[in-house]
mmCIF file of C-alpha atoms and ligand atoms in Angstrom:
data_model
loop_
_atom_site.group_PDB
_atom_site.id
_atom_site.type_symbol
_atom_site.label_atom_id
_atom_site.label_comp_id
_atom_site.label_asym_id
_atom_site.label_seq_id
_atom_site.Cartn_x
_atom_site.Cartn_y
_atom_site.Cartn_z
ATOM 1 C CA MET A 105 -9.650 -9.131 25.733
ATOM 2 C CA ALA A 106 -8.773 -11.187 22.510
ATOM 3 C CA SER A 107 -7.584 -14.402 22.726
ATOM 4 C CA CYS A 108 -3.831 -15.476 21.612
ATOM 5 C CA LEU A 109 -3.664 -16.029 17.827
ATOM 6 C CA LEU A 110 -2.159 -18.741 18.924
ATOM 7 C CA GLY A 111 -3.473 -20.295 21.566
ATOM 8 C CA ILE A 112 -0.549 -19.516 23.700
ATOM 9 C CA CYS A 113 -0.744 -16.688 25.891
ATOM 10 C CA ASP A 114 -3.672 -15.671 27.697
ATOM 11 C CA GLY A 115 -4.547 -13.156 25.357
ATOM 12 C CA SER A 116 -2.364 -10.424 26.670
ATOM 13 C CA GLY A 117 0.367 -10.848 24.290
ATOM 14 C CA PHE A 118 2.568 -11.646 27.184
ATOM 15 C CA LEU A 119 4.231 -14.490 28.967
ATOM 16 C CA TYR A 120 4.552 -14.905 32.386
ATOM 17 C CA GLU A 121 7.358 -16.780 34.091
ATOM 18 C CA GLU A 122 6.362 -16.852 37.931
ATOM 19 C CA GLU A 123 9.674 -18.229 39.024
ATOM 20 C CA THR A 124 11.366 -14.910 37.604
ATOM 21 C CA ASN A 125 8.398 -12.652 38.016
ATOM 22 C CA THR A 126 9.084 -11.583 34.222
ATOM 23 C CA ALA A 127 7.015 -11.137 31.340
ATOM 24 C CA ARG A 128 8.308 -11.438 27.658
ATOM 25 C CA ASP A 129 6.575 -11.211 24.791
ATOM 26 C CA CYS A 130 4.412 -13.826 23.323
ATOM 27 C CA PRO A 131 4.852 -15.055 19.416
ATOM 28 C CA CYS A 132 1.523 -13.747 18.674
ATOM 29 C CA ARG A 133 2.441 -10.026 19.931
ATOM 30 C CA ALA A 134 4.301 -9.110 16.616
ATOM 31 C CA GLN A 135 1.001 -10.545 14.662
ATOM 32 C CA MET A 136 -1.231 -8.496 16.788
ATOM 33 C CA ILE A 137 0.266 -5.302 16.277
ATOM 34 C CA ALA A 138 0.574 -5.953 12.705
ATOM 35 C CA ARG A 139 -3.137 -6.324 12.544
ATOM 36 C CA ASN A 140 -4.058 -3.275 14.309
ATOM 37 C CA LYS A 141 -1.701 -1.752 12.107
ATOM 38 C CA ALA A 142 -3.834 -2.832 9.308
ATOM 39 C CA ARG A 143 -7.018 -1.792 10.911
ATOM 40 C CA SER A 144 -6.179 1.473 11.973
ATOM 41 C CA LEU A 145 -5.025 2.191 8.186
ATOM 42 C CA SER A 146 -8.242 1.028 6.590
ATOM 43 C CA ALA A 147 -9.973 3.074 9.327
ATOM 44 C CA VAL A 148 -8.071 6.541 8.676
ATOM 45 C CA ILE A 149 -7.466 6.182 5.028
ATOM 46 C CA PRO A 150 -10.592 6.054 2.577
ATOM 47 C CA GLU A 151 -10.171 3.040 -0.268
ATOM 48 C CA ARG A 152 -9.636 5.317 -3.222
ATOM 49 C CA TYR A 153 -6.189 6.115 -1.432
ATOM 50 C CA ARG A 154 -5.520 2.932 0.044
ATOM 51 C CA ASP A 155 -2.887 1.777 -2.027
ATOM 52 C CA VAL A 156 -0.865 5.375 -2.365
ATOM 53 C CA ALA A 157 2.646 5.115 -2.850
ATOM 54 C CA PHE A 158 5.901 6.986 -4.000
ATOM 55 C CA ASP A 159 6.470 4.637 -7.180
ATOM 56 C CA ARG A 160 2.847 4.102 -8.357
ATOM 57 C CA PHE A 161 0.443 6.128 -10.635
ATOM 58 C CA PRO A 162 -0.500 8.894 -10.009
ATOM 59 C CA VAL A 163 2.265 9.859 -7.375
ATOM 60 C CA THR A 164 4.989 8.981 -10.016
ATOM 61 C CA GLU A 165 2.866 11.627 -12.942
ATOM 62 C CA ILE A 166 3.055 14.493 -10.085
ATOM 63 C CA ASP A 167 5.742 17.446 -9.732
ATOM 64 C CA PRO A 168 9.016 15.494 -8.976
ATOM 65 C CA ARG A 169 9.915 18.597 -6.950
ATOM 66 C CA ILE A 170 6.809 18.399 -4.768
ATOM 67 C CA VAL A 171 6.876 14.799 -4.566
ATOM 68 C CA SER A 172 10.556 14.762 -3.702
ATOM 69 C CA ALA A 173 9.729 17.233 -0.895
ATOM 70 C CA THR A 174 7.465 14.858 0.287
ATOM 71 C CA ARG A 175 9.664 12.194 0.226
ATOM 72 C CA ARG A 176 12.111 13.986 2.147
ATOM 73 C CA PHE A 177 9.526 14.682 4.934
ATOM 74 C CA VAL A 178 8.622 10.658 5.104
ATOM 75 C CA ASP A 179 12.199 10.323 5.711
ATOM 76 C CA ARG A 180 12.778 11.970 8.111
ATOM 77 C CA LEU A 181 8.825 11.277 9.429
ATOM 78 C CA GLU A 182 9.682 10.285 13.486
ATOM 79 C CA THR A 183 12.158 13.739 13.492
ATOM 80 C CA ASN A 184 9.275 15.698 12.033
ATOM 81 C CA LEU A 185 6.548 14.679 14.026
ATOM 82 C CA ASP A 186 8.515 14.927 16.900
ATOM 83 C CA ALA A 187 9.667 18.321 16.399
ATOM 84 C CA GLY A 188 5.674 19.520 15.311
ATOM 85 C CA ARG A 189 6.723 19.973 11.726
ATOM 86 C CA GLY A 190 4.199 19.501 9.175
ATOM 87 C CA LEU A 191 3.609 20.290 5.396
ATOM 88 C CA TRP A 192 0.714 22.331 3.301
ATOM 89 C CA PHE A 193 -0.419 20.722 -0.136
ATOM 90 C CA MET A 194 -1.661 23.860 -2.131
ATOM 91 C CA GLY A 195 -3.516 23.977 -5.677
ATOM 92 C CA PRO A 196 -6.197 23.671 -8.066
ATOM 93 C CA VAL A 197 -8.873 21.015 -7.610
ATOM 94 C CA GLY A 198 -7.564 17.453 -8.661
ATOM 95 C CA THR A 199 -3.716 18.087 -8.923
ATOM 96 C CA GLY A 200 -3.056 15.865 -6.080
ATOM 97 C CA LYS A 201 -2.838 17.278 -3.126
ATOM 98 C CA THR A 202 -5.275 14.633 -1.278
ATOM 99 C CA THR A 203 -2.916 11.992 -2.739
ATOM 100 C CA LEU A 204 0.237 13.222 -1.544
ATOM 101 C CA ALA A 205 -1.317 14.390 1.807
ATOM 102 C CA MET A 206 -2.574 10.842 2.296
ATOM 103 C CA LEU A 207 0.622 9.260 1.643
ATOM 104 C CA VAL A 208 2.229 11.159 4.478
ATOM 105 C CA THR A 209 -0.891 10.124 6.786
ATOM 106 C CA LYS A 210 -0.197 6.221 5.697
ATOM 107 C CA SER A 211 3.531 6.155 6.526
ATOM 108 C CA ALA A 212 2.763 8.116 9.951
ATOM 109 C CA LEU A 213 0.418 4.973 10.774
ATOM 110 C CA GLU A 214 2.826 2.262 8.993
ATOM 111 C CA ARG A 215 5.490 3.405 11.690
ATOM 112 C CA GLY A 216 2.938 2.801 14.339
ATOM 113 C CA ARG A 217 2.174 6.630 15.240
ATOM 114 C CA SER A 218 -1.342 8.073 15.798
ATOM 115 C CA ALA A 219 -3.016 10.050 12.909
ATOM 116 C CA ALA A 220 -6.288 11.083 12.217
ATOM 117 C CA ARG A 221 -7.812 12.384 9.176
ATOM 118 C CA TYR A 222 -10.431 14.558 8.370
ATOM 119 C CA SER A 223 -11.946 17.026 5.684
ATOM 120 C CA LEU A 224 -12.588 20.102 7.624
ATOM 121 C CA PRO A 225 -16.067 19.901 6.465
ATOM 122 C CA GLY A 226 -16.567 16.466 7.998
ATOM 123 C CA LEU A 227 -14.765 17.653 10.998
ATOM 124 C CA LEU A 228 -16.463 20.513 11.766
ATOM 125 C CA SER A 229 -20.283 18.531 10.991
ATOM 126 C CA MET A 230 -18.520 16.124 13.809
ATOM 127 C CA ILE A 231 -17.521 18.583 16.018
ATOM 128 C CA ARG A 232 -21.370 20.145 15.844
ATOM 129 C CA LYS A 233 -22.464 16.657 16.674
ATOM 130 C CA THR A 234 -20.678 16.695 20.171
ATOM 131 C CA PHE A 235 -22.397 19.798 21.144
ATOM 132 C CA ASP A 236 -25.458 17.705 22.024
ATOM 133 C CA THR A 237 -23.719 14.876 23.716
ATOM 134 C CA GLY A 238 -21.566 17.457 25.653
ATOM 135 C CA SER A 239 -18.117 15.700 24.451
ATOM 136 C CA HIS A 240 -16.624 19.007 22.666
ATOM 137 C CA ASN A 241 -13.487 19.090 24.494
ATOM 138 C CA ASP A 242 -12.771 15.324 24.740
ATOM 139 C CA LEU A 243 -12.901 15.629 20.865
ATOM 140 C CA LEU A 244 -10.652 18.679 21.289
ATOM 141 C CA ASP A 245 -8.404 16.700 23.471
ATOM 142 C CA ARG A 246 -7.866 13.462 20.944
ATOM 143 C CA LEU A 247 -7.610 16.303 18.109
ATOM 144 C CA THR A 248 -4.518 17.614 20.077
ATOM 145 C CA ALA A 249 -3.305 14.187 21.264
ATOM 146 C CA VAL A 250 -2.575 12.309 17.905
ATOM 147 C CA ASP A 251 1.315 12.448 16.531
ATOM 148 C CA LEU A 252 -0.438 13.876 13.036
ATOM 149 C CA LEU A 253 -3.200 15.436 12.827
ATOM 150 C CA HIS A 254 -4.289 15.544 8.780
ATOM 151 C CA ILE A 255 -7.223 18.007 7.395
ATOM 152 C CA ASP A 256 -7.933 17.903 4.213
ATOM 153 C CA ASP A 257 -9.589 21.029 1.861
ATOM 154 C CA ILE A 258 -9.052 23.717 4.578
ATOM 155 C CA GLY A 259 -10.950 27.425 2.998
ATOM 156 C CA ALA A 260 -13.130 24.986 1.177
ATOM 157 C CA GLU A 261 -16.218 25.513 3.785
ATOM 158 C CA GLN A 262 -18.559 27.981 4.096
ATOM 159 C CA THR A 263 -17.199 30.320 7.073
ATOM 160 C CA THR A 264 -19.679 31.552 9.693
ATOM 161 C CA PRO A 265 -17.862 33.078 12.993
ATOM 162 C CA TRP A 266 -18.784 29.576 14.808
ATOM 163 C CA VAL A 267 -16.389 27.735 11.938
ATOM 164 C CA LEU A 268 -13.645 30.187 12.537
ATOM 165 C CA GLU A 269 -13.216 30.115 15.779
ATOM 166 C CA GLU A 270 -13.434 25.966 15.693
ATOM 167 C CA LEU A 271 -10.919 25.669 12.919
ATOM 168 C CA TYR A 272 -8.761 28.349 15.205
ATOM 169 C CA SER A 273 -8.946 26.508 18.151
ATOM 170 C CA ILE A 274 -8.147 23.053 16.681
ATOM 171 C CA ILE A 275 -4.980 25.078 14.832
ATOM 172 C CA ASN A 276 -3.710 26.968 17.911
ATOM 173 C CA ALA A 277 -4.063 23.606 20.424
ATOM 174 C CA ARG A 278 -1.874 21.998 17.959
ATOM 175 C CA TYR A 279 0.383 25.218 17.858
ATOM 176 C CA GLU A 280 0.782 25.342 21.351
ATOM 177 C CA GLU A 281 1.588 21.772 21.871
ATOM 178 C CA GLN A 282 3.889 21.605 18.959
ATOM 179 C CA ARG A 283 2.451 18.949 16.629
ATOM 180 C CA SER A 284 2.263 18.103 13.434
ATOM 181 C CA LEU A 285 -0.316 19.061 10.534
ATOM 182 C CA VAL A 286 -0.818 17.908 7.190
ATOM 183 C CA ILE A 287 -3.317 20.359 5.172
ATOM 184 C CA THR A 288 -4.505 20.639 1.858
ATOM 185 C CA THR A 289 -6.373 24.053 0.626
ATOM 186 C CA ASN A 290 -7.556 24.957 -2.729
ATOM 187 C CA ILE A 291 -6.273 28.561 -2.267
ATOM 188 C CA LEU A 292 -2.813 29.877 -3.319
ATOM 189 C CA ASP A 293 -3.116 33.277 -2.774
ATOM 190 C CA ARG A 294 -2.226 34.125 1.267
ATOM 191 C CA GLU A 295 -4.470 36.983 1.005
ATOM 192 C CA THR A 296 -7.740 35.298 0.203
ATOM 193 C CA LEU A 297 -6.859 32.520 2.105
ATOM 194 C CA CYS A 298 -6.291 35.134 5.143
ATOM 195 C CA GLN A 299 -9.920 36.542 4.315
ATOM 196 C CA GLN A 300 -11.545 33.063 4.115
ATOM 197 C CA ILE A 301 -10.087 31.534 7.594
ATOM 198 C CA THR A 302 -8.595 34.565 9.530
ATOM 199 C CA GLU A 303 -4.952 35.626 9.500
ATOM 200 C CA ARG A 304 -4.276 34.513 13.126
ATOM 201 C CA THR A 305 -4.954 30.713 11.915
ATOM 202 C CA VAL A 306 -2.987 31.137 8.400
ATOM 203 C CA SER A 307 -0.187 32.706 10.404
ATOM 204 C CA ARG A 308 -0.023 29.520 12.729
ATOM 205 C CA LEU A 309 -0.488 27.389 9.522
ATOM 206 C CA THR A 310 2.755 29.057 7.920
ATOM 207 C CA GLU A 311 4.960 28.581 10.838
ATOM 208 C CA MET A 312 4.009 24.845 11.250
ATOM 209 C CA CYS A 313 3.973 23.607 7.949
ATOM 210 C CA ASP A 314 6.212 23.808 4.906
ATOM 211 C CA GLU A 315 4.154 24.665 1.750
ATOM 212 C CA LEU A 316 4.286 22.897 -1.183
ATOM 213 C CA PRO A 317 2.513 24.688 -4.336
ATOM 214 C CA LEU A 318 0.833 21.754 -7.111
ATOM 215 C CA LEU A 319 -0.043 23.541 -9.885
ATOM 216 C CA GLY A 320 -1.491 22.329 -13.253
ATOM 217 C CA HIS A 321 -5.374 21.273 -14.416
ATOM 218 C CA ASP A 322 -7.586 18.844 -12.963
ATOM 219 C CA HIS A 323 -6.272 15.309 -13.316
ATOM 220 C CA ARG A 324 -9.706 14.161 -12.977
ATOM 221 C CA LEU A 325 -10.475 15.216 -16.131
ATOM 222 C CA ASP A 326 -7.898 12.822 -17.879
ATOM 223 C CA LEU A 327 -9.359 9.960 -16.158
ATOM 224 C CA ARG A 328 -12.558 10.713 -18.156
ATOM 225 C CA ILE A 329 -10.946 11.365 -21.491
ATOM 226 C CA ALA A 330 -8.982 8.119 -21.394
HETATM 227 N N1 ATP B 1510 -0.115 14.686 -11.405
HETATM 228 C C1 ATP B 1510 -1.432 13.903 -11.465
HETATM 229 N N2 ATP B 1510 -1.366 12.748 -13.015
HETATM 230 C C2 ATP B 1510 -2.177 12.182 -13.144
HETATM 231 N N3 ATP B 1510 -3.170 11.910 -12.562
HETATM 232 C C3 ATP B 1510 -3.479 12.871 -11.126
HETATM 233 C C4 ATP B 1510 -2.356 13.482 -10.738
HETATM 234 N N4 ATP B 1510 -2.656 14.439 -9.575
HETATM 235 C C5 ATP B 1510 -3.965 13.690 -8.998
HETATM 236 N N5 ATP B 1510 -4.231 12.608 -10.266
HETATM 237 C C6 ATP B 1510 -5.448 12.170 -10.223
HETATM 238 O O1 ATP B 1510 -6.811 12.980 -9.952
HETATM 239 C C7 ATP B 1510 -7.185 12.539 -8.951
HETATM 240 C C8 ATP B 1510 -7.553 13.794 -8.346
HETATM 241 O O2 ATP B 1510 -6.245 13.546 -7.058
HETATM 242 P P1 ATP B 1510 -6.570 14.088 -5.597
HETATM 243 O O3 ATP B 1510 -7.696 13.997 -5.166
HETATM 244 O O4 ATP B 1510 -5.178 14.024 -5.044
HETATM 245 O O5 ATP B 1510 -6.843 16.013 -5.837
HETATM 246 P P2 ATP B 1510 -6.910 16.984 -5.023
HETATM 247 O O6 ATP B 1510 -6.011 17.902 -5.371
HETATM 248 O O7 ATP B 1510 -6.676 16.908 -3.568
HETATM 249 O O8 ATP B 1510 -8.062 17.437 -5.380
HETATM 250 P P3 ATP B 1510 -9.140 18.512 -4.896
HETATM 251 O O9 ATP B 1510 -8.840 19.966 -4.614
HETATM 252 O O10 ATP B 1510 -10.558 18.482 -5.561
HETATM 253 O O11 ATP B 1510 -9.326 17.762 -3.300
HETATM 254 C C9 ATP B 1510 -7.279 11.191 -8.637
HETATM 255 O O12 ATP B 1510 -8.100 10.536 -9.260
HETATM 256 C C10 ATP B 1510 -5.744 11.196 -8.831
HETATM 257 O O13 ATP B 1510 -5.382 9.787 -9.194
HETATM 258 MG MG1 MG B 1511 -8.268 16.668 -1.997
HETATM 259 ZN ZN1 ZN B 1512 -0.247 -14.953 22.454
#
């Protein structure tokens, strides 16, 4: 156990009163919680997206209707997470999908909820590794247990029967447990997406997530011109 940041308690964050057999918070506890929050933020949110906020570039440049819908979701985040409701950002390359999804994930962590974030290709390579160590079920349990699971770039992966089955089991596990998902896809057309990741997976995503289409051009190119 870490030692007390203020040198008051035994490091547990609680002070015990033996006479009354009660525990109360040590003043270090609030600091400890803030630290853990900062730590989980930096573990989950990559550097590029760490400072995302509704009032900052590039969110201020993104389609206001989509930003408002995202803000409404975040305003009622607790309720949405508890009900297993999620968001689905879809659109061409470089239109701000990951940026908005990160904003949601960051808000969840800031409110002390658990969240995990993966790109689908990264998640799949992690799953492949668990087969060597026999920890596949542990990983699936963890992916099902977090309050919010954010999966980026669904549909970008070369699909094989194995990939489709793994993706389906993750989505279906969260579907069954009514747990929230935030996803991004480059494919706008449902038909094409069904061909890419199967209809039964798309069907579940459609039920779990509100669809937020982002249109326009690749804004990474603006940065090059500027
Ligand atoms: N509407 C916008 N106006 C200006 N810049 C933007 C806008 N949307 C995104 N950007 C910038 O474009 C870059 C790409 O943003 P982001 O990573 O969110 O895109 P994406 O939609 O997830 O792209 P991809 O499909 O390639 O994953 C970032 O540098 C971001 O700051
Ligand atoms: Mg992206
Ligand atoms: Zn203490």
